[in-house]
Short mmCIF file of C-alpha atoms in Angstrom, two decimals:
data_model
loop_
_atom_site.label_atom_id
_atom_site.label_comp_id
_atom_site.label_asym_id
_atom_site.label_seq_id
_atom_site.Cartn_x
_atom_site.Cartn_y
_atom_site.Cartn_z
CA UNK A 1 78.68 145.90 152.57
CA UNK A 2 82.07 145.24 154.05
CA UNK A 3 82.96 142.39 156.19
CA UNK A 4 85.37 143.21 159.33
CA UNK A 5 87.09 140.53 161.48
CA UNK A 6 88.20 142.91 164.45
CA UNK A 7 89.40 146.10 163.23
CA UNK A 8 90.62 144.49 159.82
CA UNK A 9 88.50 144.31 156.65
CA UNK A 10 88.07 141.16 154.67
CA UNK A 11 87.94 141.93 151.18
CA UNK A 12 88.25 138.14 149.79
CA UNK A 13 87.11 134.68 151.52
CA UNK A 14 90.81 133.99 152.00
CA UNK A 15 91.30 137.28 154.11
CA UNK A 16 88.21 136.30 156.18
CA UNK A 17 89.56 132.89 157.00
CA UNK A 18 93.10 134.21 157.65
CA UNK A 19 91.80 137.20 159.93
CA UNK A 20 89.38 134.72 161.66
CA UNK A 21 92.00 132.08 162.42
CA UNK A 22 94.87 134.68 162.89
CA UNK A 23 97.29 132.78 160.52
CA UNK A 24 97.79 132.54 156.76
CA UNK A 25 95.86 129.76 155.22
CA UNK A 26 99.01 128.55 153.49
CA UNK A 27 100.52 127.65 156.85
CA UNK A 28 98.17 124.81 157.15
CA UNK A 29 97.90 123.85 153.62
CA UNK A 30 100.97 124.85 152.07
CA UNK A 31 101.86 126.40 148.83
CA UNK A 32 102.75 124.51 145.27
CA UNK A 33 106.14 124.01 144.54
CA UNK A 34 107.40 124.42 148.21
CA UNK A 35 110.53 122.02 148.75
CA UNK A 36 110.87 119.57 151.45
CA UNK A 37 112.75 121.90 153.45
CA UNK A 38 110.24 124.54 153.11
CA UNK A 39 107.39 122.23 154.00
CA UNK A 40 109.36 120.91 157.31
CA UNK A 41 109.85 124.39 158.43
CA UNK A 42 106.25 125.25 157.48
CA UNK A 43 104.95 122.06 159.64
CA UNK A 44 107.25 123.25 162.60
CA UNK A 45 105.83 126.51 162.58
CA UNK A 46 102.41 125.08 162.70
CA UNK A 47 103.15 122.77 165.71
CA UNK A 48 104.81 125.92 167.71
CA UNK A 49 101.51 127.88 166.92
CA UNK A 50 99.36 125.01 168.25
CA UNK A 51 101.45 124.46 171.28
CA UNK A 52 100.90 128.15 172.34
CA UNK A 53 97.84 128.42 174.59
CA UNK A 54 96.27 131.21 172.74
CA UNK A 55 95.76 128.60 169.64
CA UNK A 56 94.99 125.50 171.57
CA UNK A 57 91.62 125.66 169.78
CA UNK A 58 92.70 126.27 166.67
CA UNK A 59 92.39 122.64 165.54
CA UNK A 60 88.57 122.55 166.64
CA UNK A 61 88.01 125.82 164.93
CA UNK A 62 89.43 124.83 161.72
CA UNK A 63 87.20 121.49 161.87
CA UNK A 64 84.05 123.59 162.54
CA UNK A 65 84.86 126.01 159.68
CA UNK A 66 85.54 123.34 157.08
CA UNK A 67 82.47 121.78 158.14
CA UNK A 68 80.59 125.12 157.52
CA UNK A 69 82.03 125.92 154.49
CA UNK A 70 81.26 122.15 153.12
CA UNK A 71 77.90 122.06 154.17
CA UNK A 72 77.44 125.77 152.46
CA UNK A 73 79.10 125.22 149.48
CA UNK A 74 79.16 121.22 148.84
CA UNK A 75 77.62 121.19 145.29
CA UNK A 76 80.02 123.78 143.92
CA UNK A 77 83.28 122.50 145.92
CA UNK A 78 82.62 118.90 144.87
CA UNK A 79 80.42 118.98 141.43
CA UNK A 80 78.71 115.94 142.41
CA UNK A 81 75.22 114.00 141.71
CA UNK A 82 73.37 111.96 143.93
CA UNK A 83 73.39 108.55 142.78
CA UNK A 84 70.32 106.41 142.77
CA UNK A 85 70.26 103.47 145.38
CA UNK A 86 69.88 100.21 143.50
CA UNK A 87 66.66 98.20 144.71
CA UNK A 88 67.54 95.59 147.31
CA UNK A 89 67.34 92.03 146.60
CA UNK A 90 64.56 90.72 148.97
CA UNK A 91 65.67 86.99 149.07
CA UNK A 92 65.25 86.47 152.62
CA UNK A 93 61.43 87.41 152.06
CA UNK A 94 61.23 84.92 149.30
CA UNK A 95 62.68 82.12 151.25
CA UNK A 96 60.64 83.00 154.06
CA UNK A 97 57.38 82.72 151.77
CA UNK A 98 58.58 79.64 150.12
CA UNK A 99 58.86 77.78 153.37
#
């Protein structure tokens, strides 16, 4: 099964996110080993894109997409196990019974 965003085929999850957002993911997340000058230029470009009226909803869209990904893939992303809650001490109940 093929996935398309607009007229473009998304062959990976990264392609899908880039096509859905209209910008490369690296613009927002950066790349390993980028210099301070490259980072500053990337952040400046991001600010310019967000200032454009076409992308004014981008922060909201990014937050929604991130929440959906976390909800759908939390166990794989975070590899955590729920911890058992310790029993709460019932001192106030004991105090009331002793009085």
